[in-house]
Every structure is written in C-alpha cells, then in structure tokens.
Coordinates of C-alpha atoms in Angstrom, one line a residue:
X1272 CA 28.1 11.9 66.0
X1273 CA 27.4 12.9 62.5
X1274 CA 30.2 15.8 61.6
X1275 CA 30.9 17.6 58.6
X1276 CA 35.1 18.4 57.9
X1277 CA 34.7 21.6 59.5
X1278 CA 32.8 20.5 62.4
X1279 CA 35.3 17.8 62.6
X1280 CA 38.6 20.1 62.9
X1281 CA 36.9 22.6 65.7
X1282 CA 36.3 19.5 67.7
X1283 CA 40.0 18.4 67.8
X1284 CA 41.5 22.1 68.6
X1285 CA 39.0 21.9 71.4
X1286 CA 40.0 18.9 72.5
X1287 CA 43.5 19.6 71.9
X1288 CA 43.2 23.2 74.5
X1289 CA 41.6 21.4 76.8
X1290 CA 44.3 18.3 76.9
X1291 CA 47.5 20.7 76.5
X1292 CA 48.3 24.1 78.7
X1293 CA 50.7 24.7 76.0
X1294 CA 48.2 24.6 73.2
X1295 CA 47.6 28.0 71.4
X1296 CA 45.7 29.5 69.1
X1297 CA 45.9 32.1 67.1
X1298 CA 45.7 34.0 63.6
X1299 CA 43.7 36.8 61.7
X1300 CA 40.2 36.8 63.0
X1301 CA 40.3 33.4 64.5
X1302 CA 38.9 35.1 68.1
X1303 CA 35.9 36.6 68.2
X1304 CA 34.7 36.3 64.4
X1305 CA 35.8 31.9 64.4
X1306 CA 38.5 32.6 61.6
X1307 CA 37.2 33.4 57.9
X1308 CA 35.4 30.2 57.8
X1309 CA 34.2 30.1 61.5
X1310 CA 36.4 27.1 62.0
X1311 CA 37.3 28.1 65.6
X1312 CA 34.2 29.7 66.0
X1313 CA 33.1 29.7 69.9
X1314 CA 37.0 28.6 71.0
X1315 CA 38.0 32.0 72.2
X1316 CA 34.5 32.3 74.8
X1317 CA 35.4 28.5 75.9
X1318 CA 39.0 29.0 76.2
X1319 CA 40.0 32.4 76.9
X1320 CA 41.5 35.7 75.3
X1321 CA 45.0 34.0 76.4
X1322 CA 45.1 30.9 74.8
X1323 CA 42.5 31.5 71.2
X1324 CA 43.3 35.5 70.3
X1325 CA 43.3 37.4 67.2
X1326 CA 47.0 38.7 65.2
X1327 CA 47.4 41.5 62.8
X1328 CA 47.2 40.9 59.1
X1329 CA 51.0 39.9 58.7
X1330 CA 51.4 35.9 58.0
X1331 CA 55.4 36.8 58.6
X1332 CA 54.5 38.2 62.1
X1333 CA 52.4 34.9 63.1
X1334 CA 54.6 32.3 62.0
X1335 CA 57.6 33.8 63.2
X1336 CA 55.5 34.8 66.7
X1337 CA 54.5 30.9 66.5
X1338 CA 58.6 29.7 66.0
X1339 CA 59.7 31.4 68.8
X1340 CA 56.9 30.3 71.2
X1341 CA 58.2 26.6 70.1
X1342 CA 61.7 27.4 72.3
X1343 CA 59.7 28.3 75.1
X1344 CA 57.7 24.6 75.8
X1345 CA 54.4 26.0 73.5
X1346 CA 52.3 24.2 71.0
X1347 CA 51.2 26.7 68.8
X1348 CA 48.3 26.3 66.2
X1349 CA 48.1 29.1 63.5
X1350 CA 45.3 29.9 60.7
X1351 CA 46.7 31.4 57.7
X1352 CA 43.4 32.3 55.6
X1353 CA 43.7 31.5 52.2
X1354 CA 47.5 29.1 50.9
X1355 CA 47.8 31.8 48.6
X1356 CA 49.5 33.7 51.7
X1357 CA 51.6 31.3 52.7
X1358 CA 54.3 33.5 50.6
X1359 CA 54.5 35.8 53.3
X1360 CA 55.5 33.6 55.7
X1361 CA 57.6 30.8 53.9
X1362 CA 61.1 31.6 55.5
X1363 CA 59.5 31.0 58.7
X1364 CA 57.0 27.8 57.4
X1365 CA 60.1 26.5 55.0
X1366 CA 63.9 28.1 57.3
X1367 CA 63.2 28.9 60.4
X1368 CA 60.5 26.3 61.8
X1369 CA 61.8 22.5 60.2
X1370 CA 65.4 23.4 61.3
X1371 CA 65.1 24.3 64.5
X1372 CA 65.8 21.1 66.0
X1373 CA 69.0 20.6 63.5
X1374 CA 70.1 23.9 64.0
X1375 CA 70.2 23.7 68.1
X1376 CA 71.5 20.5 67.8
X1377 CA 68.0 18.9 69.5
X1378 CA 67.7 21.4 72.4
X1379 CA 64.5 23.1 70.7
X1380 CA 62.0 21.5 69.1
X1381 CA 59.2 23.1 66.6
X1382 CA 56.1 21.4 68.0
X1383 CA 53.9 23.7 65.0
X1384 CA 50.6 23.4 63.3
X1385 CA 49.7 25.5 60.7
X1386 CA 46.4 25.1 59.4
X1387 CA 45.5 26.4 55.8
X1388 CA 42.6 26.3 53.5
X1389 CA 43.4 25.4 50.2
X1390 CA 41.9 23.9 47.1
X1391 CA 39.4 24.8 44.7
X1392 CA 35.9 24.5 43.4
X1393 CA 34.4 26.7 45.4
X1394 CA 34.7 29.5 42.9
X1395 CA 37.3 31.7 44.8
X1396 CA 39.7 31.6 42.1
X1397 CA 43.4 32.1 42.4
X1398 CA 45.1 33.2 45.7
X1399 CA 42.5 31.6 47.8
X1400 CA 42.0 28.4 45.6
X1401 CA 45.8 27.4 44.8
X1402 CA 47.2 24.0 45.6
X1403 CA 50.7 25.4 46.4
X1404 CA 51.4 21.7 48.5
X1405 CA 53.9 20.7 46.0
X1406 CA 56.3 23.9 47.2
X1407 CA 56.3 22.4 50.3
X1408 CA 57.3 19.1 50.0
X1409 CA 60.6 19.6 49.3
X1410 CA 61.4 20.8 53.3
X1411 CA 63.4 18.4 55.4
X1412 CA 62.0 18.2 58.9
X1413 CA 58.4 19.6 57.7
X1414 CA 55.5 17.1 57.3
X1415 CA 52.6 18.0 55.4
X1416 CA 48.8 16.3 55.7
X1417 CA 46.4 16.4 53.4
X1418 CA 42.7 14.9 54.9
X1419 CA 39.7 13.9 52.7
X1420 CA 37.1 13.5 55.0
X1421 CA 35.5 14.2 58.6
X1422 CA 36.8 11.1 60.6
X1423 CA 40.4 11.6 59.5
X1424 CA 40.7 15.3 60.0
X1425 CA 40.0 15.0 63.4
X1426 CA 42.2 12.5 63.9
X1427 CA 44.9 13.5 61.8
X1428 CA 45.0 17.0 63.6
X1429 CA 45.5 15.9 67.1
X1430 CA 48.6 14.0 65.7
X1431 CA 49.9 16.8 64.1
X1432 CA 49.5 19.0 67.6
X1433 CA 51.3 16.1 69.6
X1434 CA 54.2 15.8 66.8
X1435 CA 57.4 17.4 68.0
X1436 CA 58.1 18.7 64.1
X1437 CA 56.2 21.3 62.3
X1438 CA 53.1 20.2 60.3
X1439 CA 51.0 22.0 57.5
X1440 CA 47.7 21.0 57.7
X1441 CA 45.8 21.2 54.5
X1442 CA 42.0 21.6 54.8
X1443 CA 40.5 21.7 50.9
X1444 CA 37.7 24.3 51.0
X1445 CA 35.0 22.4 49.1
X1446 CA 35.0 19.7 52.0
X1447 CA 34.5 21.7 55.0
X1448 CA 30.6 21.3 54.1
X1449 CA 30.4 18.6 51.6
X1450 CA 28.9 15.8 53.3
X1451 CA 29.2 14.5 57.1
X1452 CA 29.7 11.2 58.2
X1453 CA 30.2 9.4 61.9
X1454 CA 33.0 11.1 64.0
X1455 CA 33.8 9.9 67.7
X1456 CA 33.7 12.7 70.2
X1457 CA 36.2 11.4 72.2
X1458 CA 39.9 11.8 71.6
X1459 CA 41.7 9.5 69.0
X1460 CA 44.4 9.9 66.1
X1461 CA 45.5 8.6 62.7
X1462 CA 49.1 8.2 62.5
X1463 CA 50.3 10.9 60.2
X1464 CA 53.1 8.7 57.2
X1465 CA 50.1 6.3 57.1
X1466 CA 47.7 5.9 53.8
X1467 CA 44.3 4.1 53.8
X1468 CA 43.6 1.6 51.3
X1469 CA 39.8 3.0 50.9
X1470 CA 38.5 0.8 48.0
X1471 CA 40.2 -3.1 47.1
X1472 CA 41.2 -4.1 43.9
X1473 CA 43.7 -6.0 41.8
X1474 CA 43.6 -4.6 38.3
X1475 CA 44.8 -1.0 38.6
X1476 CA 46.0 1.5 41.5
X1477 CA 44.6 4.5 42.1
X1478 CA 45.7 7.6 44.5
X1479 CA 44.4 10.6 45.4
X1480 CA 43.8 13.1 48.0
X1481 CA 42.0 15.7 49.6
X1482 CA 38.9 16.4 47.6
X1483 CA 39.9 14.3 44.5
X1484 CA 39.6 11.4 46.6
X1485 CA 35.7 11.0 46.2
X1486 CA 35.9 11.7 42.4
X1487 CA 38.5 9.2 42.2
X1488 CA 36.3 6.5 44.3
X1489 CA 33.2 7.1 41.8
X1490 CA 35.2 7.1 38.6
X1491 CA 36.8 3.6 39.8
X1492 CA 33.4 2.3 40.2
X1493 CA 32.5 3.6 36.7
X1494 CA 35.3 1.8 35.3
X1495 CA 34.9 -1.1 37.1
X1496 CA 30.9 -1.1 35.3
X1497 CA 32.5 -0.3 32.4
X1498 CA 35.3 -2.4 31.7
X1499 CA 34.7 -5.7 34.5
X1500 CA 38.1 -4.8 36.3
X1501 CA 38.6 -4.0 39.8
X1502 CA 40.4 -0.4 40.9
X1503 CA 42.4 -0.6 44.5
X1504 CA 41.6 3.5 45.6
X1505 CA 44.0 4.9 48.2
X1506 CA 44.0 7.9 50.0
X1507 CA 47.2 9.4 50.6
X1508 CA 46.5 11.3 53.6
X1509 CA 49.5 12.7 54.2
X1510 CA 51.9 13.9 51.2
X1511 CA 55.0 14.2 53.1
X1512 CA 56.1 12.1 54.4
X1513 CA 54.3 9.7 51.8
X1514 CA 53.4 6.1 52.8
X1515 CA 55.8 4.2 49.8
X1516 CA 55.3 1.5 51.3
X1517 CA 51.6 1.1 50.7
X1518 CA 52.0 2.3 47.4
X1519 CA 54.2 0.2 46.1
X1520 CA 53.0 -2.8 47.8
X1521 CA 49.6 -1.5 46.0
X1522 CA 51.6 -1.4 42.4
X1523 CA 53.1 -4.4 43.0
X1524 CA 49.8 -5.9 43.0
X1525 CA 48.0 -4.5 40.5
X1526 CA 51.1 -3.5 38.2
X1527 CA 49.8 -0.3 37.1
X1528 CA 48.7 3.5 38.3
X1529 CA 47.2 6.6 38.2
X1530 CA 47.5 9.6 40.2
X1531 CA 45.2 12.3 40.6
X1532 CA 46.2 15.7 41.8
X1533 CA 44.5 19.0 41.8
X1534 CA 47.7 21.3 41.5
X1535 CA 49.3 22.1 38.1
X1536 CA 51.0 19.4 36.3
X1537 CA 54.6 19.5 36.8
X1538 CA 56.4 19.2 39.8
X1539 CA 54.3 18.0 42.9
X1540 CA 53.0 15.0 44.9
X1541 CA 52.2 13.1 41.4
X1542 CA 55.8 13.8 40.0
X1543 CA 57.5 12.4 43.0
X1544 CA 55.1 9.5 43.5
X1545 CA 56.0 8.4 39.5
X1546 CA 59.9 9.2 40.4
X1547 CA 59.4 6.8 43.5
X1548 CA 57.5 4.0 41.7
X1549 CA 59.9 4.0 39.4
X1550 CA 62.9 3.5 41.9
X1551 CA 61.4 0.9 43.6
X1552 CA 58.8 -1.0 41.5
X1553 CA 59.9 -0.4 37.9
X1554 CA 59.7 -4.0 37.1
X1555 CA 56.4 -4.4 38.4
X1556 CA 54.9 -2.0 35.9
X1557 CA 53.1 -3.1 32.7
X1558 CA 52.5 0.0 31.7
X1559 CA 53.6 3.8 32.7
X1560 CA 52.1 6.0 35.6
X1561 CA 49.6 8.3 35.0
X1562 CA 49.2 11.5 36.6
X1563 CA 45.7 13.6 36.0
X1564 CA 46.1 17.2 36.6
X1565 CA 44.9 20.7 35.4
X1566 CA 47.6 22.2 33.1
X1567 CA 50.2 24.5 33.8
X1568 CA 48.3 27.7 34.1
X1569 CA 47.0 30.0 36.9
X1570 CA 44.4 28.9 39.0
X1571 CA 40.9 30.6 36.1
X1572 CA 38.3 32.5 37.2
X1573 CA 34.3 31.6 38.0
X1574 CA 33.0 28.5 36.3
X1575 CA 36.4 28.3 34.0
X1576 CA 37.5 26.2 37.1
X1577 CA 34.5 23.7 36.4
X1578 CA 37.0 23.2 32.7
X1579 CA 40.4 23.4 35.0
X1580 CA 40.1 20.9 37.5
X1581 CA 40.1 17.0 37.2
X1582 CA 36.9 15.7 36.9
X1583 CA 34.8 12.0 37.3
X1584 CA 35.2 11.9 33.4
X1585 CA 39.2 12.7 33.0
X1586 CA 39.9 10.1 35.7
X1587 CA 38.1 7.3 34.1
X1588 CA 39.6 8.4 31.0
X1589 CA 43.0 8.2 32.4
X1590 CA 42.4 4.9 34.2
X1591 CA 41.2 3.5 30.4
X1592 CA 44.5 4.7 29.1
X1593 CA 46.6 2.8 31.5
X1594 CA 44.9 0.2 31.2
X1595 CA 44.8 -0.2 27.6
X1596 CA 48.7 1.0 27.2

C-alpha cells in the first residue's frame, strides 16, 4: 500500500496497541485532536480513552509519568511536539530513563519511545525546526533512530516499541508528506544499529540521514554525470548506536567520505563518524572526511533557511572537494 512517512508511523502505533496490552499512548493533544500533526489521529476512537489520552502541557510531567510506567510492565509511547522541548524533559529522556536498568541492577527495565518531530525546511524556524540529535548521543543506554522514508519508519518504530531500552524516535517534518512509496500493512521491523547501503559505488562514500538522505542520493548522481565516478550513498538510519561496521567497511572500499548533516557544525553525528573513521580506517583514507553542515548559528527565520540548510549544490560541491583533495 502506497504510504506517505506519516501514514507510515500511525500504522505501526496501531499495530503496535493492538499487538501489546502494555502499549500506551500519550502526550499534548495526541487524543482527540491526532497530536499537532494528526499523526495519531483516529487512535484514541479505535483504542480507547485508556490506552491513547491527552497530558497537560508539561514535557517533564510526561516523560517522567512515562519512566515510572516502565517499572510497572508498560510500554509507553510519548509525542513531544516540536525537539525544541525536549529541554524540559531531558533529566528524565537523558538520567532517569537510560539508567534505569544500571541503576536497579536489571530488575526494571525502560521499555520507552519517544517520538519527536524535528528538522527543518518547512519554515517553522527555531524551536520547532532544530536538529538537537547530537545532545543526545552522548547517553549510554539511550538509542536514537533517525528514518528517511515511509518503509523504514514503520519498521523502525515497532523495533523501537519491542526494545527493552529507551529510544528517541526522530521523525524530520518535511518528510511526513513528501512523497509516498510501497509500505506492507502487515507487521515487520528493521533492526535498529543497522544502516542501508541505498546506492553502490566504489569511488566515494556518502552518509546521510533523515531528510538529507534524498539530497544526498541526487547530488551523487550529479556527480557521478559530472565527473564519471561512482558514489556508494548510505543511510544511517539510526545515529546511536551507529552501524561502524558498514561504514567503515564502505570507506575501506572507496577510501574516502562525506557526511551530510542538517544540525550545526560542531559536535554531532558527523563529528563522531570522522573521530570513528579515523580510529579504525585511517590508513584507508586518501583524503580527509568531509562533513556538510549549516554553520554554527541559530536555526534563521522564513526563507533564510532555504540559505542555512545543506543543499543538492553544497553536497556535490563537497563530494568534488574530496575527491579532488
């Protein structure tokens, strides 16, 4: 069945209530409104006040609410609206949640999914547009997904609701409606750890995620017009804990890369990709990694973003400079 990404996710928290009595949902307007982008629109009349209902405007209140349902046998799924509120409700996403099992010595376990929109080009400018996934990967005992289409949302979800640890769930806002594309409607999952290999190639490596995945694929096969090389594209999928494996069996290959991100420069996925690369595959390198990223300012207003964020044209200019290094 042809989906589109939000179509996609409301499909596997159905499927995920209907499997699991201990499933939950729950999170500012997620009842009878569907959430602020009607993901779990029509959840609440299918499933009951009792297991999809609405929480007060406090982020603190529904992630701690969501910890402590953990102890007692529940799978909780929250909504927080916009990742520029996830600073509300860090001790509980960053403390309280990933040590739970350390902490009790393995008697509880933090079986949590946290879904949040994030990403921009949608013109929603800071607060609601941030990419604030590099202040979470630095958690022990959190793991952190990142889909770029349909299919794997789905998938991806239903792992992360089966997984015994807590899981953010990133869902870019630009994709929710960008395109669809062929979804089973039965239940299946993509392992979360795992990236996908989404385009061969043996002259240069490519990564992305989320919504500069696409980007990524069309400025490899700009390049590849361009300049008679071949780009191997792969789609992270999930940034923590990230598939090094893959990637540097990718480097190896190729023996150079570029990393696209859409959060500031410094720190993040891209910085700790480079440090890993570096540990492991160093020799394999003719050249350095390259990262493409929108500088180190806050997220601009209106069509400044269109300026901001990496575009067809930076990546193939980046994938030009490492190759030409």
């Amino acid at each position: 069945m042809l989906m589109n990404m939000k179509e996609a996710i409301r499909q596997a928290l159905g499927l995920a209530l209907s499997a699991h009595d201990e499933v939950l949902i729950f999170g500012e307007d997620v009842g009878g409104v569907g959430g602020v982008f009607r993901v779990t629109e029509g959840l609440q009349q299918r499933f009951g006040e009792d297991r999809v209902f609405d929480t007060p405007l406090a982020e603190s209140a529904i992630c701690g609410v969501a910890v402590g349902m953990c102890t007692q046998g529940f799978r909780p799924i929250v909504e927080i609206q916009f990742i520029g509120f996830i600073y509300e409700a860090m001790d509980q996403m960053l403390v309280q949640a990933p040590r739970l099992r350390y902490r009790s010595g393995g008697r509880y376990q933090a079986p949590l999914t946290i879904r949040v929109p994030f990403g921009g080009g949608v013109k929603g400018a800071e607060m609601h547009n941030d990419s604030l996934e590099g202040l979470l990967l630095q958690t022990p005992g959190l793991k952190v997904v990142a889909p770029s289409n349909p299919y794997d949302a789905k998938g991806l979800l239903l792992s992360a609701v089966r997984d015994n640890d807590p899981v953010v769930f990133l869902e870019h806002l630009k994709l929710y409606h960008l395109f669809r594309e062929e979804v089973p409607e039965e239940d299946y999952t993509v392992p979360i750890g795992k990236a996908k290999v989404v385009k061969e190639g043996a002259h240069i490596t490519l990564l992305a995620y989320g919504a500069m995945v696409l980007p990524s694929l069309r400025a490899a096969k700009e390049l590849e017009a361009k300049r008679g090389v071949t780009v191997e594209v792969i789609d992270l999928r999930t940034l923590a804990p990230l598939d090094m494996d893959l990637i540097v069996a990718s480097v190896t290959k190729t023996n150079r890369a570029v990393i696209v991100q859409e959060a500031q420069r410094t720190s993040g996925v891209a910085a700790e990709i480079i440090a890993q690369i570096n540990e492991r595959a160093i020799l394999s390198l003719e050249a350095p990694v390259m990262r493409i990223a929108p500088p180190d300012t806050v997220y601009p207003f209106g069509q400044i973003e269109d300026h901001w964020l990496p575009t067809q044209a930076r990546i193939v200019a980046g994938l030009e400079k490492a190759l030409d290094f």
